[in-house]
XYZ file of C-alpha atoms in Angstrom:
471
model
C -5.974 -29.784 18.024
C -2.421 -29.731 18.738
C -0.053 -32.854 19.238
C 2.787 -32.790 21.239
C 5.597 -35.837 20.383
C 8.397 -36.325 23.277
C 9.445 -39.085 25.105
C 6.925 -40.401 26.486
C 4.322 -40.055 23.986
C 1.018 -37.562 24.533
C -1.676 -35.996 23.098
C -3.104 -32.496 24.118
C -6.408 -31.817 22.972
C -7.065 -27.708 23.667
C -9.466 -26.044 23.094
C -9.201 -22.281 22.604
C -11.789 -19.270 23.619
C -12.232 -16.771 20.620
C -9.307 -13.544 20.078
C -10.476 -10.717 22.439
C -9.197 -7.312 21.919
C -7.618 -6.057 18.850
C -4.142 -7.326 17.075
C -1.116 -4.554 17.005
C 2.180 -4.694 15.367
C 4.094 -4.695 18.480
C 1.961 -7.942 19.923
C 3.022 -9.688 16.230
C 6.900 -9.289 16.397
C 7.370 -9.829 19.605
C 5.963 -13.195 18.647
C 8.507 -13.446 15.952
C 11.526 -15.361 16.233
C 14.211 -12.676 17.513
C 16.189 -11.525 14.711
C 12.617 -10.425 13.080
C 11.653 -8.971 16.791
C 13.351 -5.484 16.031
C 11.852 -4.946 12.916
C 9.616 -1.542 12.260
C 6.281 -0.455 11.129
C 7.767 2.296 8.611
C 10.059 -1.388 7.218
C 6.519 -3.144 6.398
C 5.189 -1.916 2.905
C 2.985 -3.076 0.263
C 5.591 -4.440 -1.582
C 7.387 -6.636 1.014
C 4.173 -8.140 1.915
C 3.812 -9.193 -2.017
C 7.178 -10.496 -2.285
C 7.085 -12.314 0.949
C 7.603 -16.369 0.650
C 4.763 -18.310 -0.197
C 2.952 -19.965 3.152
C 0.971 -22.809 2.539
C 0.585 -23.913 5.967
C -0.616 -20.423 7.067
C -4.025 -20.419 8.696
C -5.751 -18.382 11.078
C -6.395 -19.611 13.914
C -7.575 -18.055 17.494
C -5.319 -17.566 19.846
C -3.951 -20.024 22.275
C -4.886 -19.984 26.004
C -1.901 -20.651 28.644
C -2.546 -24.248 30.385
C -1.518 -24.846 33.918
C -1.167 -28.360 35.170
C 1.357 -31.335 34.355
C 0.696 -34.598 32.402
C 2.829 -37.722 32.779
C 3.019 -41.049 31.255
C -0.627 -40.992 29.923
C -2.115 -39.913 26.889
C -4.062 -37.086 28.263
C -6.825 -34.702 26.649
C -6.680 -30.790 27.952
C -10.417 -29.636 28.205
C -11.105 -25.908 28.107
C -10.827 -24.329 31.476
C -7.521 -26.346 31.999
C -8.607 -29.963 33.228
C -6.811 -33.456 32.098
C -8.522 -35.934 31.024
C -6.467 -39.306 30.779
C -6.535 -41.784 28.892
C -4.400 -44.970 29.783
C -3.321 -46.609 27.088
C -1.439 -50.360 27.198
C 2.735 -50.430 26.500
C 3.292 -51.639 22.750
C 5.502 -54.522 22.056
C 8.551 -52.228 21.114
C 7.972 -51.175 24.147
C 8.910 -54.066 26.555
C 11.644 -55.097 24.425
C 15.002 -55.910 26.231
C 17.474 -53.181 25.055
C 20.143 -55.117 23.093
C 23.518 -53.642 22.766
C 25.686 -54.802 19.728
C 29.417 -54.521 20.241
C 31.968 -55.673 17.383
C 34.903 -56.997 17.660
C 37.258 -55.046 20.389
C 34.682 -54.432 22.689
C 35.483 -54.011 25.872
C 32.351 -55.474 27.386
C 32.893 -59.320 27.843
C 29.923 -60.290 29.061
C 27.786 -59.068 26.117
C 28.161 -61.109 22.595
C 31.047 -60.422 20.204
C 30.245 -60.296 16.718
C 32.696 -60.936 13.819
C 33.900 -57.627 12.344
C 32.658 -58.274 8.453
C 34.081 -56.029 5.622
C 31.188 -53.681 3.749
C 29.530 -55.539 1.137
C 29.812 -54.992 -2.160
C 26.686 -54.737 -4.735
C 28.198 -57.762 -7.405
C 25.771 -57.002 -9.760
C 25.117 -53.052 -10.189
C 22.124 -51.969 -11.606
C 22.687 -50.777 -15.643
C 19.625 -48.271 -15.098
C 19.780 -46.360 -11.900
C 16.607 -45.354 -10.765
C 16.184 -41.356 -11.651
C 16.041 -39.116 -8.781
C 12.761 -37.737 -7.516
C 11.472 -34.516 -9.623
C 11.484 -31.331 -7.477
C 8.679 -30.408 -5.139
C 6.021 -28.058 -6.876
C 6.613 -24.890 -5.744
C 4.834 -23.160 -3.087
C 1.586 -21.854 -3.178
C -0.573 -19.502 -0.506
C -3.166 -20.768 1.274
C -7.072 -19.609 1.313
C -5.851 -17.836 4.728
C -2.773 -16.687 3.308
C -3.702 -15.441 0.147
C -6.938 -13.680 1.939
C -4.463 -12.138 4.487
C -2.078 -11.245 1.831
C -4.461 -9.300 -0.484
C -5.418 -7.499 2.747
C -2.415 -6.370 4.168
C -1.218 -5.233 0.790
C -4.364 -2.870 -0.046
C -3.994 -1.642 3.474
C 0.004 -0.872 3.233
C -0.800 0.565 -0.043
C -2.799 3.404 1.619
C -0.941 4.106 4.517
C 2.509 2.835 4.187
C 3.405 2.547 0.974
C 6.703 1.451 -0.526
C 8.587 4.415 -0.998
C 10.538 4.819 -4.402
C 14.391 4.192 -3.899
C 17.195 7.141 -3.600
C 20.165 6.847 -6.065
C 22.635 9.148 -5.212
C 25.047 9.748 -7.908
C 28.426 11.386 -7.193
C 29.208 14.648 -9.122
C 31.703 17.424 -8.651
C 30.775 19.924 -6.706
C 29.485 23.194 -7.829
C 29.033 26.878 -6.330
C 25.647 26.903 -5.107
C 23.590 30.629 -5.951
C 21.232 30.577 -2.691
C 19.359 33.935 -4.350
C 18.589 32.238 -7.260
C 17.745 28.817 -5.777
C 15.869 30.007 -2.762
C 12.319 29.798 -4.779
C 12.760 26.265 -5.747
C 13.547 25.305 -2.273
C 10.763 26.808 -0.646
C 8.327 25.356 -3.399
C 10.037 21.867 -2.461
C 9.401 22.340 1.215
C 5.670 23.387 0.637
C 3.562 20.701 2.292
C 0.770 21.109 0.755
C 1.210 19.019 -2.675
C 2.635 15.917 -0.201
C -0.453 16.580 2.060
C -3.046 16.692 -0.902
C -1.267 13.303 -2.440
C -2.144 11.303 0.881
C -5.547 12.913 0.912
C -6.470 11.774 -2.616
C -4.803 8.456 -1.836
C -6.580 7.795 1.525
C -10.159 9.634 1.082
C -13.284 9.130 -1.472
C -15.895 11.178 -2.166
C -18.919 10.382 -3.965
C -18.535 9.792 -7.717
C -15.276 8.993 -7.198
C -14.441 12.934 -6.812
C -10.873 13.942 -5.225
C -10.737 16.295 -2.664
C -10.799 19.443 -2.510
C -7.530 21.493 -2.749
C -5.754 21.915 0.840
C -6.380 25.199 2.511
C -5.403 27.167 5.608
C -5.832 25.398 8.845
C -6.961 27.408 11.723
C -9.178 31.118 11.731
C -8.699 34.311 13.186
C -12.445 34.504 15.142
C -13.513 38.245 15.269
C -15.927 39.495 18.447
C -18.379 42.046 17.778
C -19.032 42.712 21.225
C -18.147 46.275 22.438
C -15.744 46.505 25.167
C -16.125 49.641 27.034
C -19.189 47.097 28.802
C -17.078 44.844 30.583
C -14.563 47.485 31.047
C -17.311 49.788 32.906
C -18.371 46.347 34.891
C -15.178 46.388 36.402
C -15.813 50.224 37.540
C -17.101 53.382 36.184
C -14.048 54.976 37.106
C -12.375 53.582 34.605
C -14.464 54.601 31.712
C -15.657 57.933 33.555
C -13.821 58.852 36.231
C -14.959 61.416 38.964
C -18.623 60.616 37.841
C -19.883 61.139 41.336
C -18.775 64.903 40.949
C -21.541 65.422 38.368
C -24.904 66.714 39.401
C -28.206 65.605 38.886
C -29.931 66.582 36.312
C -27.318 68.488 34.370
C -25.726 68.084 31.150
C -21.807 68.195 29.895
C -20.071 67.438 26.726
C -16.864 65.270 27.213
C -13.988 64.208 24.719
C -12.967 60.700 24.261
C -9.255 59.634 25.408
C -8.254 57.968 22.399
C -4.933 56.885 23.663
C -6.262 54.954 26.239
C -9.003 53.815 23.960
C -6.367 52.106 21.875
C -3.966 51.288 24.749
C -6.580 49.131 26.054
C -8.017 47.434 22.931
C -4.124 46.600 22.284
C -3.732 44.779 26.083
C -7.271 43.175 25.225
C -6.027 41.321 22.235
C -2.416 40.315 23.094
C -3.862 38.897 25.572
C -6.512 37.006 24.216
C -3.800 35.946 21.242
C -2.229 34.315 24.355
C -5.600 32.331 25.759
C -6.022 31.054 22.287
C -2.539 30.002 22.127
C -2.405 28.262 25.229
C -5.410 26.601 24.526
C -3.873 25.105 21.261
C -6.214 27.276 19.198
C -4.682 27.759 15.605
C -4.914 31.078 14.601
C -4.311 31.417 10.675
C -3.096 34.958 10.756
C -0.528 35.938 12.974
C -1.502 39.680 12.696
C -5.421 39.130 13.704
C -7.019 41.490 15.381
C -9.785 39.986 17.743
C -11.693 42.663 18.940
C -12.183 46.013 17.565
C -15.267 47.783 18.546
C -14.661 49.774 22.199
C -18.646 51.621 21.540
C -21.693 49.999 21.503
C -22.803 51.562 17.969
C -26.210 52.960 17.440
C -25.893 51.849 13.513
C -22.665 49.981 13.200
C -20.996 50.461 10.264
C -17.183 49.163 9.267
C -15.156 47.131 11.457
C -15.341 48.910 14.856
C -13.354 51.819 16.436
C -9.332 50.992 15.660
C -7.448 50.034 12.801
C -6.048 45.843 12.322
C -3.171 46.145 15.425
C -0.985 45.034 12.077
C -1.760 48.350 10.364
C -0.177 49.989 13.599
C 3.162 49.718 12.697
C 5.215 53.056 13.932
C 1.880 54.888 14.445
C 1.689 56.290 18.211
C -0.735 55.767 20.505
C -4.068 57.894 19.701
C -3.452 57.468 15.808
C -4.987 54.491 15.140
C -8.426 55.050 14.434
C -10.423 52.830 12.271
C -10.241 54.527 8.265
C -13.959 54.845 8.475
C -14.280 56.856 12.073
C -13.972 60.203 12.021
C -10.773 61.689 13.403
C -12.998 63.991 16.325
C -15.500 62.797 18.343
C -17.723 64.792 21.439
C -19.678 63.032 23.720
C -22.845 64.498 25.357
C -23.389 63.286 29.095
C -26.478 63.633 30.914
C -27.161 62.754 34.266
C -31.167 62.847 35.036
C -33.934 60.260 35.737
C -35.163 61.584 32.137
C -33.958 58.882 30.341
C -35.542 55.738 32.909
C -39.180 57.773 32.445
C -38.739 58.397 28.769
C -36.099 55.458 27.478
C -37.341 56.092 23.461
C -36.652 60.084 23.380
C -34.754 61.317 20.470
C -31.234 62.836 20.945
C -29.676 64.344 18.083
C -27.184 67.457 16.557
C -28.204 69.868 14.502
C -26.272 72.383 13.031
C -27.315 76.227 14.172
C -28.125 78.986 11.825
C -28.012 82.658 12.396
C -31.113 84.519 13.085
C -30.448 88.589 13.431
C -28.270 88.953 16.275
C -28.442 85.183 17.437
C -29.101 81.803 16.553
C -30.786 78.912 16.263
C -31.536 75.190 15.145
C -31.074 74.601 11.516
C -33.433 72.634 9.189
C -34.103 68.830 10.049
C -32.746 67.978 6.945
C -28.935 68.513 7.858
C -29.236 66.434 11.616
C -26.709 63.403 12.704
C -27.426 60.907 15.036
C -25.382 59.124 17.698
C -22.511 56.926 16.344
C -22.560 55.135 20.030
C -24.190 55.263 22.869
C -23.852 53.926 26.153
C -25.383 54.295 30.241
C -23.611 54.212 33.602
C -25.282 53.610 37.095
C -27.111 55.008 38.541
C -28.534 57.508 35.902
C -26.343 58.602 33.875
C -26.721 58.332 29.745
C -24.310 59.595 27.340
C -23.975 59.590 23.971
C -21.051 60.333 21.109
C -21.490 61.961 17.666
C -19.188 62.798 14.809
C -18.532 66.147 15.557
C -15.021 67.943 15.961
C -15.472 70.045 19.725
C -13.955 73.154 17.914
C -16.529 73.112 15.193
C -19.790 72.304 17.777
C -18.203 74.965 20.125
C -17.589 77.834 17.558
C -20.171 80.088 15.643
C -22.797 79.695 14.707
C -22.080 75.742 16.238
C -24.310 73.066 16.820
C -26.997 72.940 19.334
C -27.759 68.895 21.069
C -31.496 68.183 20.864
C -33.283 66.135 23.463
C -36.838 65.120 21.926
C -39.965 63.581 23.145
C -40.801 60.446 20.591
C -43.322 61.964 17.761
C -45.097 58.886 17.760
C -45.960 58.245 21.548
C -48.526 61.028 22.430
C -49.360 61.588 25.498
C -52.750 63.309 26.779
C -53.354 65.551 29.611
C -53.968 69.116 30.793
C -50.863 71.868 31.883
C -49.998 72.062 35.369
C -50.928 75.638 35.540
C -54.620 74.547 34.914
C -56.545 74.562 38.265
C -59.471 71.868 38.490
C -60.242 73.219 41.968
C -61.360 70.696 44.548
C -62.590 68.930 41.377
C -61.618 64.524 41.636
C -62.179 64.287 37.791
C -62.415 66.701 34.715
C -65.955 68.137 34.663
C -68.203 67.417 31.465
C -70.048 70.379 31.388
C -67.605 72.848 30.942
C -64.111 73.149 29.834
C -61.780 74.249 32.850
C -60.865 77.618 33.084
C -57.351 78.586 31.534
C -57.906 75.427 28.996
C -57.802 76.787 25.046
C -59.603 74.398 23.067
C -58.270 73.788 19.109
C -60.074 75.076 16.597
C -63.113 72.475 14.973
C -63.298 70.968 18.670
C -66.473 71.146 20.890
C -66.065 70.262 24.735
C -67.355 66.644 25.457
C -68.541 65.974 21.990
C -67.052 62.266 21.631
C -63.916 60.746 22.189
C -62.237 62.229 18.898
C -62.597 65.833 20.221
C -62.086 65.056 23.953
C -58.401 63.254 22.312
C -57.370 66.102 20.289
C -58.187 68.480 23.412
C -56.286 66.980 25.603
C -52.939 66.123 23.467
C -50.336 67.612 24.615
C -47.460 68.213 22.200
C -44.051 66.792 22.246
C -41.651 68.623 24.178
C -37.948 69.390 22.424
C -34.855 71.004 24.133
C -32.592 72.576 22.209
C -28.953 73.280 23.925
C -25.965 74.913 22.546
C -22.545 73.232 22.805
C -20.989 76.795 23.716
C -22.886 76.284 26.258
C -21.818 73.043 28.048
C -18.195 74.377 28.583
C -16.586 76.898 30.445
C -15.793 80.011 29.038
């Protein structure tokens, strides 16, 4: 309830609806008088709060609704939603008093009564003992509110705006200052981190009271595995293989990587996705990272992909930056052919040749390599790269490229050159003509025998790298 004395004397009952929304710093001051209406948030610390005047009339109370409406000459009672109610009251006696004005001697009013003009009187008999003048007010003390609210604001001041220790600054002759030799303190002084990991233990708890953890580097460098001459050849072909449709069907050719457009286009690829990160406000850690790295998709991937960190560039020229762990040659083998779509899990390998009189052939299984990548183009086209410098596969004795059926697929059937006749299905009763059987195997004896008769054995091709270039 609040009371509101003027001139004609009323009383204003309100009452208030609850606080909605939430209390700011700006909505306080600007209900501060105005020479406390410019003050800051960075001026409000733990400590002034503490050492703020004692309020022992503070309370909190919810906050007061705006009432429209007039009330005059009545004692009136404000209900909630703004309404008056009145309540006449009758004029007291002081009230319909005649107003009496007293003028002394030398007035200039004749027609109101004169008084004599009396000297001041004086006490004849002072008083021996005067009385002692009142002791001093007890000093202040908080209220429950106030004392609540001040314990509050404090611990919360304390955490995020704390007083800040003052700066003396003492006057001293100048002196010659050695930048070389003070250029490590400085930089240790403008390191963040200790300031950062002060507020961190200040403002977070973990359980058992544990601080946290020492600050670390914000932001990462992400990596992609995925290889990139994919969505380069999704673009076009041409790009990766250009005058493809110039290659027959079903023939085979050994090509040579470009490695300077290998690396000219990894380098676009991840300056450019440095730039997508950055516009996207992505903090990359390491201002030297090297996104993506693998161009082949690699049958056994091993290392970091197929060019060295960009950083690691440095004067290098294009075509020199190969990954430490790639060899510094590479051949590809191309072959166009359906072979591939009917038989997806045949073997490809190199194999090193060996002499044999006057020629050659493929050397022991023992000494093989596999594909380091491989990779297909439409519509049938399959090739696949190996460690091999095109010198070394080309020369003598060289290395043949093997193209093998999968050991452990079988397949069964009979040679085309075998002639059933106008036979519909293989006759029981006799082999067909032209047919060897294997030795231990009798002609319809069971399934066993009927199996191993009819196995055919898998098929390898052998060709020599001499022999997929032009001589």
């Amino acid at each position: 309830m609040f009371r509101l004395y003027t001139a004609n004397p009323m009383v204003m009952i309100f009452t208030l609806p609850p606080t909605r929304g939430m209390v700011s710093f700006d909505a306080v001051t600007h209900r501060l008088p105005s020479q406390f209406q410019s003050m800051t948030f960075g001026r409000v610390t733990d400590a002034l709060v503490s050492a703020t005047a004692q309020r022992p009339a503070f309370a909190v109370t919810p906050e007061p609704i705006v009432v429209s409406g007039a009330v005059l000459g009545t004692i009136g009672t404000v209900l909630q939603g703004g309404t008056v109610k009145s309540l006449r009251m009758k004029k007291s006696k002081a009230a319909i008093r005649p107003s009496l004005r007293i003028i002394e001697d030398g007035g200039e009013d004749p027609r109101l009564p004169r008084l004599p003009r009396n000297p001041p009187d004086t006490d004849p008999d002072p008083d021996p003992d005067p009385r002692p003048h009142d002791p001093p007010p007890p000093p202040l003390k908080d209220s429950a509110d106030a004392a609540a609210f001040r314990a509050a604001a404090a611990r919360h001041l304390g955490l995020v705006n704390p007083q800040q220790p003052w700066v003396i600054v003492f006057h001293a002759r100048p002196v010659i200052l050695e930048a070389t030799a003070v250029r490590p303190q400085i930089v240790s002084l403008l390191d963040p981190a200790p300031a950062l990991m002060m507020r961190m233990q200040a403002t977070i708890r973990l359980a058992g009271d544990a601080a946290p953890p020492a600050v670390g580097q914000v932001g990462s460098a992400p990596v992609f595995t995925q290889p990139m001459a994919e969505p380069l050849a999704s673009l076009s072909q041409d790009w990766l293989l250009p005058g493809l449709e110039r290659v027959p069907a079903d023939s085979v050719a050994m090509l040579e990587p470009n490695e300077r457009f290998i690396e000219a286009f990894m380098l676009g690829l991840n300056v450019e996705m440095g730039r997508e990160l950055l516009w996207r406000d992505f903090v990359v850690n390491d201002p030297g990272a090297t996104f993506f790295r693998r161009f082949w998709r690699s049958v056994n991937p091993r290392g970091d992909g197929d060019i060295a960190p960009i950083a690691d560039w440095k004067e290098h020229h294009l075509g020199e930056n190969k990954a430490a762990e790639n060899p510094a040659k590479q051949v590809v083998l191309l072959v166009r052919s359906v072979l591939f779509r009917r038989y997806p899990s045949a073997v490809v390998y190199a194999v090193p040749a060996v002499k044999e009189g006057n020629g050659r052939k493929p050397g022991p299984m023992e000494s093989e390599i596999h594909p380091l990548f491989r990779g297909s183009l439409q519509p049938d086209v399959t090739f696949f790269g190996f460690d091999l410098d095109p010198a070394v596969a080309t020369g003598d004795p060289g290395w043949y490229f093997v193209i093998q059926q999968q050991p452990t697929e079988p397949r069964f059937g009979f040679d085309v050159e075998i002639d059933f006749g106008k036979a519909t299905h293989v006759p029981l009763t006799a082999p067909p003509a032209g047919h060897a059987l294997p030795p231990g195997t009798t002609w319809a004896f069971n399934g066993a025998h009927m199996a191993q008769i009819t196995r055919q054995q898998p098929v390898r091709v052998a060709i020599h790298a001499s022999e997929l270039i032009k001589t």
